[in-house]
XYZ file of C-alpha atoms in Angstrom:
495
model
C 0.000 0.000 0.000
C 3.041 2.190 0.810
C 3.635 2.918 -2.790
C 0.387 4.886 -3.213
C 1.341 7.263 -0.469
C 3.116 10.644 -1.697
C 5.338 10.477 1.546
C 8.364 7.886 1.752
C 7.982 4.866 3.717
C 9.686 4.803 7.061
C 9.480 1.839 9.201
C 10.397 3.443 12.006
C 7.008 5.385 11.860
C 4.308 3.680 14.702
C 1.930 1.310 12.761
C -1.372 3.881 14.405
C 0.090 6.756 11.694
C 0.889 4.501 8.336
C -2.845 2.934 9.010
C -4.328 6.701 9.544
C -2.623 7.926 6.466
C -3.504 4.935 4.373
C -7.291 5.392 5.452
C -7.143 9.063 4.260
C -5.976 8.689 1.010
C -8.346 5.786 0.444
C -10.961 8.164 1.662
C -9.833 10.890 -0.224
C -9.677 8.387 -3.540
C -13.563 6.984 -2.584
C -15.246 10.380 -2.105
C -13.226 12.097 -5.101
C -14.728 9.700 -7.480
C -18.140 10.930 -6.334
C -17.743 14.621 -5.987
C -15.511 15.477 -8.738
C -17.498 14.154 -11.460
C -20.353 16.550 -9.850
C -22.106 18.956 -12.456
C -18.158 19.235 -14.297
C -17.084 18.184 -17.751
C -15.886 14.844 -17.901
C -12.704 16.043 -19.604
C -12.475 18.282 -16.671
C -13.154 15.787 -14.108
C -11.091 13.636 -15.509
C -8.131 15.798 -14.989
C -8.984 16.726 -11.551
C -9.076 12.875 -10.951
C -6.068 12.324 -12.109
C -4.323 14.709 -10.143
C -5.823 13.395 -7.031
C -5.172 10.370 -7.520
C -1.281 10.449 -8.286
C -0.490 13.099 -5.750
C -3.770 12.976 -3.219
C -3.128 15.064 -0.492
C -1.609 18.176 -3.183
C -4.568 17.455 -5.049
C -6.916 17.615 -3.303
C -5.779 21.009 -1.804
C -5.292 21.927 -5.079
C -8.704 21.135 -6.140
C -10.415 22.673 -2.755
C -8.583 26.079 -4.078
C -9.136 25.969 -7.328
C -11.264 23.067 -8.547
C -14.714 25.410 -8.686
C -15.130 27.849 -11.405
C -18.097 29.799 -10.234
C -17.874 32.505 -8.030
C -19.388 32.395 -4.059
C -23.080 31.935 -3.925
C -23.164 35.538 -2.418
C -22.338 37.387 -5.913
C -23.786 34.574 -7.951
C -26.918 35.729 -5.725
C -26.400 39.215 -6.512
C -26.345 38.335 -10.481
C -29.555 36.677 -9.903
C -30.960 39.609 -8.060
C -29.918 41.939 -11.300
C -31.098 39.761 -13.849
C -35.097 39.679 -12.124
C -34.956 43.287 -11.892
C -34.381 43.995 -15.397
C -37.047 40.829 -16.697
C -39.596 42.546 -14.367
C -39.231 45.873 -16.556
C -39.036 44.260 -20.479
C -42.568 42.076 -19.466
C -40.169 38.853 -19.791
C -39.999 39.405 -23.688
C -36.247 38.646 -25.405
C -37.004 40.694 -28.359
C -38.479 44.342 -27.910
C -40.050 45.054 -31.122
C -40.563 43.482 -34.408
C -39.409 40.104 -34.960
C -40.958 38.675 -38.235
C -38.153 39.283 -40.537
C -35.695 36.652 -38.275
C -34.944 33.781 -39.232
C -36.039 30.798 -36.889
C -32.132 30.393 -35.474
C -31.906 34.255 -34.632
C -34.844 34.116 -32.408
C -34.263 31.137 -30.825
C -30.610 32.928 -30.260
C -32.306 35.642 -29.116
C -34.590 33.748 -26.782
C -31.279 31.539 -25.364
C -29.318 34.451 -24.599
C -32.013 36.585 -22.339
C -32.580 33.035 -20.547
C -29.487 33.072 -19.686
C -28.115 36.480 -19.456
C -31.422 38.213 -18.869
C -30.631 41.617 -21.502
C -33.331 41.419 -24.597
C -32.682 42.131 -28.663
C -33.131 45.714 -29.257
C -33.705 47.897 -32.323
C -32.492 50.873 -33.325
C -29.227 51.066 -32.351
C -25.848 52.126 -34.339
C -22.344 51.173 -33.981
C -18.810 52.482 -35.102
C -16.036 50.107 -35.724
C -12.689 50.947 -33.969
C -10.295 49.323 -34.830
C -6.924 51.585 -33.389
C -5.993 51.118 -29.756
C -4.448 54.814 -29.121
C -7.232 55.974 -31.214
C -9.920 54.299 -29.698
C -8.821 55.634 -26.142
C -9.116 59.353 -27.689
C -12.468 58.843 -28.819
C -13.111 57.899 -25.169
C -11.605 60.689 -24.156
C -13.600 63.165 -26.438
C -16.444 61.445 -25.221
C -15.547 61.618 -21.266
C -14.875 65.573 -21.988
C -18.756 66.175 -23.035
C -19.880 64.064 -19.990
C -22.478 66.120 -17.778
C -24.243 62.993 -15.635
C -21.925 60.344 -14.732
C -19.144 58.080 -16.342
C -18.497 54.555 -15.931
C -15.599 52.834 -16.493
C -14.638 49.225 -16.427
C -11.346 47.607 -18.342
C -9.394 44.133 -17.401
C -5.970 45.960 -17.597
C -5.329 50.086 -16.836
C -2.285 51.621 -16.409
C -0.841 55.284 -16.736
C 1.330 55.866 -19.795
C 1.768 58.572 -22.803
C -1.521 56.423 -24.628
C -4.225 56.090 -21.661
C -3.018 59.717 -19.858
C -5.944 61.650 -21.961
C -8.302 58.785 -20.691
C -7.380 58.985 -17.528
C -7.130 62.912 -17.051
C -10.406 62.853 -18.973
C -12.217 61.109 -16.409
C -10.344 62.432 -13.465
C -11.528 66.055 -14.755
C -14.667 64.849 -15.241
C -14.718 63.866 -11.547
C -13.646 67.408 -10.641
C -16.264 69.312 -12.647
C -18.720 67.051 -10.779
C -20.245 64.197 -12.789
C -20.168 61.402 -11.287
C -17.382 59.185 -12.583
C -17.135 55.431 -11.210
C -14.109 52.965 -11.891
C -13.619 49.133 -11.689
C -9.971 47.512 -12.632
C -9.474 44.129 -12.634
C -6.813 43.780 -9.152
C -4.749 40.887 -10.711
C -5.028 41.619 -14.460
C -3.609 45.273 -13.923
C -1.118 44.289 -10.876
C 2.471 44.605 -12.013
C 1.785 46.536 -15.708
C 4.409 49.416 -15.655
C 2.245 52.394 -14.653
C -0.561 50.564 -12.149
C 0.914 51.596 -8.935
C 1.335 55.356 -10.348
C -2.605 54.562 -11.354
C -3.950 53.490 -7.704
C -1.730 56.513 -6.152
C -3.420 58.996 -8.654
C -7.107 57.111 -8.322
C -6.819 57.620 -4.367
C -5.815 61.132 -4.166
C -8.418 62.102 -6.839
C -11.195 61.173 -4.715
C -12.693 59.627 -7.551
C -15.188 56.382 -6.837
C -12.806 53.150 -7.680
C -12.858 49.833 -6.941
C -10.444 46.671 -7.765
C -12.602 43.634 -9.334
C -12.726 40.661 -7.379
C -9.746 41.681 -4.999
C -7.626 39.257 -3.530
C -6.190 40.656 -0.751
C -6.697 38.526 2.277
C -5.588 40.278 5.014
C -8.610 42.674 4.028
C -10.748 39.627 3.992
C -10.766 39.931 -0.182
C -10.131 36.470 -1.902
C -11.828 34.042 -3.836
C -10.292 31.700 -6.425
C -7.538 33.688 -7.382
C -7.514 33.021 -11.432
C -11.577 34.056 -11.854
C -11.199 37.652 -13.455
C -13.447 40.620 -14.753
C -12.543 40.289 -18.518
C -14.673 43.265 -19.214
C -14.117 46.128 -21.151
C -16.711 48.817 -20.951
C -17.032 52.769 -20.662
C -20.975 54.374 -20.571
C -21.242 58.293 -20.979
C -24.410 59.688 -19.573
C -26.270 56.411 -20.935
C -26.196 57.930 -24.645
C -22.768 56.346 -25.800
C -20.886 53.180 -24.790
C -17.434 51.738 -25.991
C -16.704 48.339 -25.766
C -14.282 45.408 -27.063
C -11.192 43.658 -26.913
C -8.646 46.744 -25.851
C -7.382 47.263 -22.492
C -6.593 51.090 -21.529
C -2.807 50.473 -21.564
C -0.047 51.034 -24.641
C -0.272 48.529 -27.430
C 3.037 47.579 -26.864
C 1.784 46.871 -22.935
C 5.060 48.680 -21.445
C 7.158 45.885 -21.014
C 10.622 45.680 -21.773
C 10.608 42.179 -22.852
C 7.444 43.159 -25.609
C 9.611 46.089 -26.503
C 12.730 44.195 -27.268
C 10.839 41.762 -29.369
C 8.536 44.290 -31.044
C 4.752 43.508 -29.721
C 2.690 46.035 -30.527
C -1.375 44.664 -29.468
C -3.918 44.598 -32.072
C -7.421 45.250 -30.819
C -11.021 45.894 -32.286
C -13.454 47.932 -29.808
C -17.141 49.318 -31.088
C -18.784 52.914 -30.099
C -22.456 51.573 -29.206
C -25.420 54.254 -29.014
C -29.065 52.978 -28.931
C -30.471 50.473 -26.404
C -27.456 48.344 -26.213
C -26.002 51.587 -23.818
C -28.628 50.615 -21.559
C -27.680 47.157 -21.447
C -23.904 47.513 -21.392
C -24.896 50.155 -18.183
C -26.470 47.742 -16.653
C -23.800 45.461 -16.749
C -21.253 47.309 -15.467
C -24.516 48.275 -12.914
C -24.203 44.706 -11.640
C -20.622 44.928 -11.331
C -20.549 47.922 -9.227
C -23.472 46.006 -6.903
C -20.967 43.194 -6.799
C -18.029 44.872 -5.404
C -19.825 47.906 -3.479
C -23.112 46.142 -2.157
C -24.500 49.334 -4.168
C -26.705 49.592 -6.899
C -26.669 52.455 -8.894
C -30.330 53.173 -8.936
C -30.135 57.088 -10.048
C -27.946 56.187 -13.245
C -29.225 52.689 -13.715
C -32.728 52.939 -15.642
C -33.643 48.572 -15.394
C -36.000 49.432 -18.113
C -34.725 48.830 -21.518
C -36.833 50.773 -24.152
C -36.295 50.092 -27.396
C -37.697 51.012 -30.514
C -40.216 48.791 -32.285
C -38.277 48.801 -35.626
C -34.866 50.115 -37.458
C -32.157 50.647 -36.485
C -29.514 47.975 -36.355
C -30.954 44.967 -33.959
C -28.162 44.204 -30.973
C -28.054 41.923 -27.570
C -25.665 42.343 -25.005
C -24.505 38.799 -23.386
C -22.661 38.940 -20.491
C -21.358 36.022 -19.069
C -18.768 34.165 -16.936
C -18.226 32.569 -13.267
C -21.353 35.144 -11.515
C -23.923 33.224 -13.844
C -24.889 29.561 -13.930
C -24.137 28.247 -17.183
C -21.660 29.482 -20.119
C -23.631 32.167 -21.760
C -21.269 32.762 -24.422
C -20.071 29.063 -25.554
C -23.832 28.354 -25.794
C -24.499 31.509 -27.992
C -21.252 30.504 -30.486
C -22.191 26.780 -30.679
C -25.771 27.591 -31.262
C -25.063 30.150 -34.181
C -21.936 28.265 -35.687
C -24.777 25.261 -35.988
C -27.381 27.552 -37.757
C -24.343 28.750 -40.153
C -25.568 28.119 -43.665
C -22.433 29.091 -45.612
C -19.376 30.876 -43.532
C -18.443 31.126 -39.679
C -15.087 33.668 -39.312
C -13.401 33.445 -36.059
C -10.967 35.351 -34.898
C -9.445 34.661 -31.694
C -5.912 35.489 -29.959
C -6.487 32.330 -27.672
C -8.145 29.603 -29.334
C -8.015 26.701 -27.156
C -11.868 25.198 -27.992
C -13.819 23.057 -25.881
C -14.941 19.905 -26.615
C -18.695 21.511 -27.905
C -16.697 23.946 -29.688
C -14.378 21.840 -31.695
C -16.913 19.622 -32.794
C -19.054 22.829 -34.106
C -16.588 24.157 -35.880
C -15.506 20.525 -37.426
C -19.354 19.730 -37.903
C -19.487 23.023 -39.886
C -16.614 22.617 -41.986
C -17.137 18.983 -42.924
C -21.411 20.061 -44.422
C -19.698 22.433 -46.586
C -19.445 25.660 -44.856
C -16.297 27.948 -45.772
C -14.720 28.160 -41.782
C -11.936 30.569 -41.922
C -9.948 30.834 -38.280
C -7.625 33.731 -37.678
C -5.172 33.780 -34.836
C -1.586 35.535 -33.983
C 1.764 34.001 -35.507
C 2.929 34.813 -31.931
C 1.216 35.233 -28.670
C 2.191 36.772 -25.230
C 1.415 33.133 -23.663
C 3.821 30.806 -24.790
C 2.145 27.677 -23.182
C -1.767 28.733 -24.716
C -0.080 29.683 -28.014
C 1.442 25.750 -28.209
C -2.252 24.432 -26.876
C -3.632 26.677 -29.655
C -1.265 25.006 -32.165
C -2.778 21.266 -30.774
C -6.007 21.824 -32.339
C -4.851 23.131 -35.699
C -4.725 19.309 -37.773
C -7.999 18.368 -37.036
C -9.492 21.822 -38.197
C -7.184 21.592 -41.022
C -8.236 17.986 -41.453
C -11.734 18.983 -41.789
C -11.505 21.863 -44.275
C -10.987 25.083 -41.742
C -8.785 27.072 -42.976
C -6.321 29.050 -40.492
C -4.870 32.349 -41.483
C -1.886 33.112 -38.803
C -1.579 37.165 -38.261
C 1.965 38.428 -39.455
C 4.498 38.464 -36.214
C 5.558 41.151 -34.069
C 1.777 41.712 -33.734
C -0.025 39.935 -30.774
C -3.838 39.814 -32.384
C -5.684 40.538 -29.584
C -9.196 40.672 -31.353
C -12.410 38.257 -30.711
C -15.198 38.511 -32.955
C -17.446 35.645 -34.731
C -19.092 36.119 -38.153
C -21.995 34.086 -39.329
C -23.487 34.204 -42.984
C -24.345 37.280 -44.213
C -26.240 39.636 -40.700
C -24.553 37.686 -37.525
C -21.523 39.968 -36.176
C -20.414 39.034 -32.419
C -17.899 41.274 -30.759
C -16.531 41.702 -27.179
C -13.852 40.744 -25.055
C -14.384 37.003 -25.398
C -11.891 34.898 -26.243
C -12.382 30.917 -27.514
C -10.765 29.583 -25.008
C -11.982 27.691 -21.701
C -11.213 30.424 -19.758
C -13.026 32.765 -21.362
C -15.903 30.406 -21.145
C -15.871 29.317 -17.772
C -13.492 31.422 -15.739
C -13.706 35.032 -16.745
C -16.265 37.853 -16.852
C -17.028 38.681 -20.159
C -19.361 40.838 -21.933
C -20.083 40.330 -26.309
C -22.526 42.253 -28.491
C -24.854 39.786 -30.657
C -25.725 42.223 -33.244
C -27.605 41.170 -36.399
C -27.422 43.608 -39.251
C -26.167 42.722 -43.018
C -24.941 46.135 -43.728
C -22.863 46.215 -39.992
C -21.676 42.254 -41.036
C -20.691 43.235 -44.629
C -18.121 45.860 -42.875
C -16.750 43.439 -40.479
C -16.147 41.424 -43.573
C -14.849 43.963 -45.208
C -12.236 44.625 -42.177
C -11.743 41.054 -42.590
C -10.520 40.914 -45.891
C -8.805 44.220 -46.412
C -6.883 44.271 -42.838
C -6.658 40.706 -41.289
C -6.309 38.413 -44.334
C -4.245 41.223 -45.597
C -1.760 40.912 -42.630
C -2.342 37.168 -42.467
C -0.433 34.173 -44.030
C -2.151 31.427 -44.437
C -1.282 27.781 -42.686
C 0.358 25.690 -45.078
C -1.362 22.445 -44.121
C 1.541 20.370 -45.858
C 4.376 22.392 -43.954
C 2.709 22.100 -41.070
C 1.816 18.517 -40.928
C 5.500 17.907 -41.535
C 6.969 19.445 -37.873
C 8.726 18.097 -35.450
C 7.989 15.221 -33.071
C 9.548 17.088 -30.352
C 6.896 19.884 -31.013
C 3.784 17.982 -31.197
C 4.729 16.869 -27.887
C 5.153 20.333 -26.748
C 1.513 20.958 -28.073
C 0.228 18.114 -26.614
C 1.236 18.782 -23.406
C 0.355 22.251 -23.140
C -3.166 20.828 -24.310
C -3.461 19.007 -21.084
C -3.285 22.552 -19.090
C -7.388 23.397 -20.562
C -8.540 20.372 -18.811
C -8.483 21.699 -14.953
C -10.471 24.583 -15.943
């Protein structure tokens, strides 16, 4: 029995401990194969099995840390408490308006995502493509300037440098002149940029309303599972105009000196929303604020979505991530990759696909449909970019075709295009974390005009700046680095 015990054997050790030990770890083996398996993937329980079973008592710490991804009942209670309030003001209906001219998938899309995410299909909003990352942020600036109610703000990543400073001075101005300016930052996605300490220094002597998402700082009794994030990106101007996306408010080259030396520069595509979606992308970062403040913002926060009956471009906002139940965004792409009649465009900095995802995708490709994948020739994550690389012969082997975005860049965009109206955008990525793990938020908008542009950016920027995979090249690479891939695969399955 000795050998399944992760401590050496010492005779010398009374028999009373090496038959207490013994009964632990079978203990810990017996109830493990019960409560694992409990409401998980089996790929994922799988994993954690494994990992208990070769090294038990690390394992199982392991998995008592970090084996849940859902955040504690109180904020999943909160969520819940959010998403009532707004269905008691749109009369439980996932579409506000007209709804004839959708297709049978669309409103069934429609219909899954306000189950799940509780934010309804709006007309007549409008929505400007931006696709510049020190650009973007002095739109948001100009936009911050005319600000005469409030401002909220809420990005992943924020530091202080010579790109974000208008941002930043925007909103702290705005503070001054006395609107009412609130700001969440991720804690652990901005800890250690270049510029965040500067940031909290400047934040606290501002006065300003601030808050770190989903702190961990325990000796302020702030922790939960350390790697669960707010993935967000969102900024709301007097509820008229929103931004959202992929960007964080930080230099595209991210201010490190190891990025600098090998010339990353980010490439990011963010959206200037006005129309209904505003509302909903308010009252998103509405729950957020409840979340970390116990407030909710009922003076800036109108619950009631109104929406025009007709024109306009039609829009959803999905949020989704560890405070909800299910995975509101891997059931939305699944759902519309399987409705795609004739092309599904991803494009993804971290593709590392589920199980449901891979087989949509390969379903897809195999009936026909022209699935074009774009990711980076080079990532900032060494060990996801090799995962990544796992998946890419049986998505060749099926008829995708991968397009890999010229190197120094690090493609940082996420969007989905189905057929010829479907245009999903956010700060989603198709990985498991982003599925499972992190707090995202994606616009569902359905407009031909709005999906002909993306295509359009598609074609004249990222296939541009793309080379595509050469399958035979690829196929012919070393053992040494399939292995690599393969075990860097393993990593998705303890998610």
């Amino acid at each position: 029995m000795e050998s399944f015990i992760i401590f050496p054997f010492d005779a010398r050790w009374p028999t009373w401990v090496l038959v207490t030990l013994i009964a632990i770890d079978a203990v810990i083996r017996i109830v493990a194969l019960g409560w694992v398996p409990y409401r998980r993937k089996p790929s994922v329980a799988l994993g954690w099995l494994l990992a208990i079973f070769l090294i038990p008592y690390v394992g199982i710490i392991a998995f008592l840390l970090f084996g849940s991804a859902k955040l504690p009942p109180s904020r999943r209670a909160q969520q819940r408490e959010v998403n009532e309030l707004i269905r008691s003001r749109t009369d439980d209906e996932a579409i506000l308006g007209r709804e004839d001219h959708l297709s049978e998938p669309l409103v069934t899309s429609a219909q899954l995502n306000y189950r799940l995410g509780a934010l309804p299909m709006t007309h007549g909003n409008d929505f400007t493509l931006e696709p510049d990352n020190h650009q973007c942020m002095l739109d948001m600036a100009a936009e911050v300037d005319r600000a005469t109610d409030y401002v909220h703000f809420e990005f992943y990543i924020v530091a202080i440098d010579e790109a974000t400073r208008p941002l930043l001075d925007a909103l702290l101005a705005a503070h001054a002149r006395g609107v009412r300016v609130r700001i969440l930052i991720d804690h652990i996605g901005s800890l250690g940029y270049p510029g965040y300490a500067e940031l909290v220094k400047m934040l606290d002597a501002s006065g300003v309303s601030w808050r770190r998402c989903l702190p961990i700082r325990p000796w302020k009794l702030e922790y939960q599972r350390p790697d669960l994030r707010n993935h967000r990106k969102i900024l709301v101007v007097d509820g008229t105009v929103a931004y959202t996306g992929s960007q964080n408010v930080i230099h595209r080259t991210y201010n490190k000196r190891a990025n600098l030396r090998k010339g990353f520069e980010w490439k990011d595509l963010s959206v200037r929303c006005t129309g209904p979606v505003v509302a909903e992308l308010n009252a998103v970062f509405a729950s957020d604020w409840y979340s970390e403040t116990g407030v909710m913002l009922t003076d800036e926060f109108d619950s009631e979505v109104e929406s025009p009956d007709d024109g306009g471009i039609m829009a959803q906002v999905v949020p989704s991530g560890p405070g909800f139940e299910l995975e509101n965004n891997l059931r939305l792409f699944n759902h519309l990759i399987y409705n795609a009649n004739h092309t599904v465009v991803v494009c993804s900095p971290y593709f590392v696909p589920d199980e449901s995802l891979m087989h949509a995708l390969v379903t897809e490709a195999l009936s026909g449909v022209d699935v074009r994948l774009y990711v980076g020739a080079t990532s900032d994550h060494a060990i996801a970019q090799k995962a990544q690389e796992s998946y890419y012969d049986e998505l060749v082997d099926a008829g995708v075709r991968i397009f890999q975005y010229h190197a120094p860049t690090v493609l940082h965009s996420k969007f989905l295009l189905i057929d010829d109206e479907v245009t999903l955008i956010g700060s989603s990525n198709m990985d498991e974390r982003s599925f499972a793990m992190n707090m995202e938020v994606t616009l569902f908008i359905v407009d031909e005009e709005f999906t002909d542009r993306m295509y359009g950016l598609e074609v004249d920027d990222y296939r541009a700046n793309s080379v595509e995979l050469d399958v035979e090249a690829w196929r012919q690479r070393s053992l040494g680095r399939k292995y690599l891939e393969s075990l860097c695969r393993l990593t998705s399955s303890l998610l």
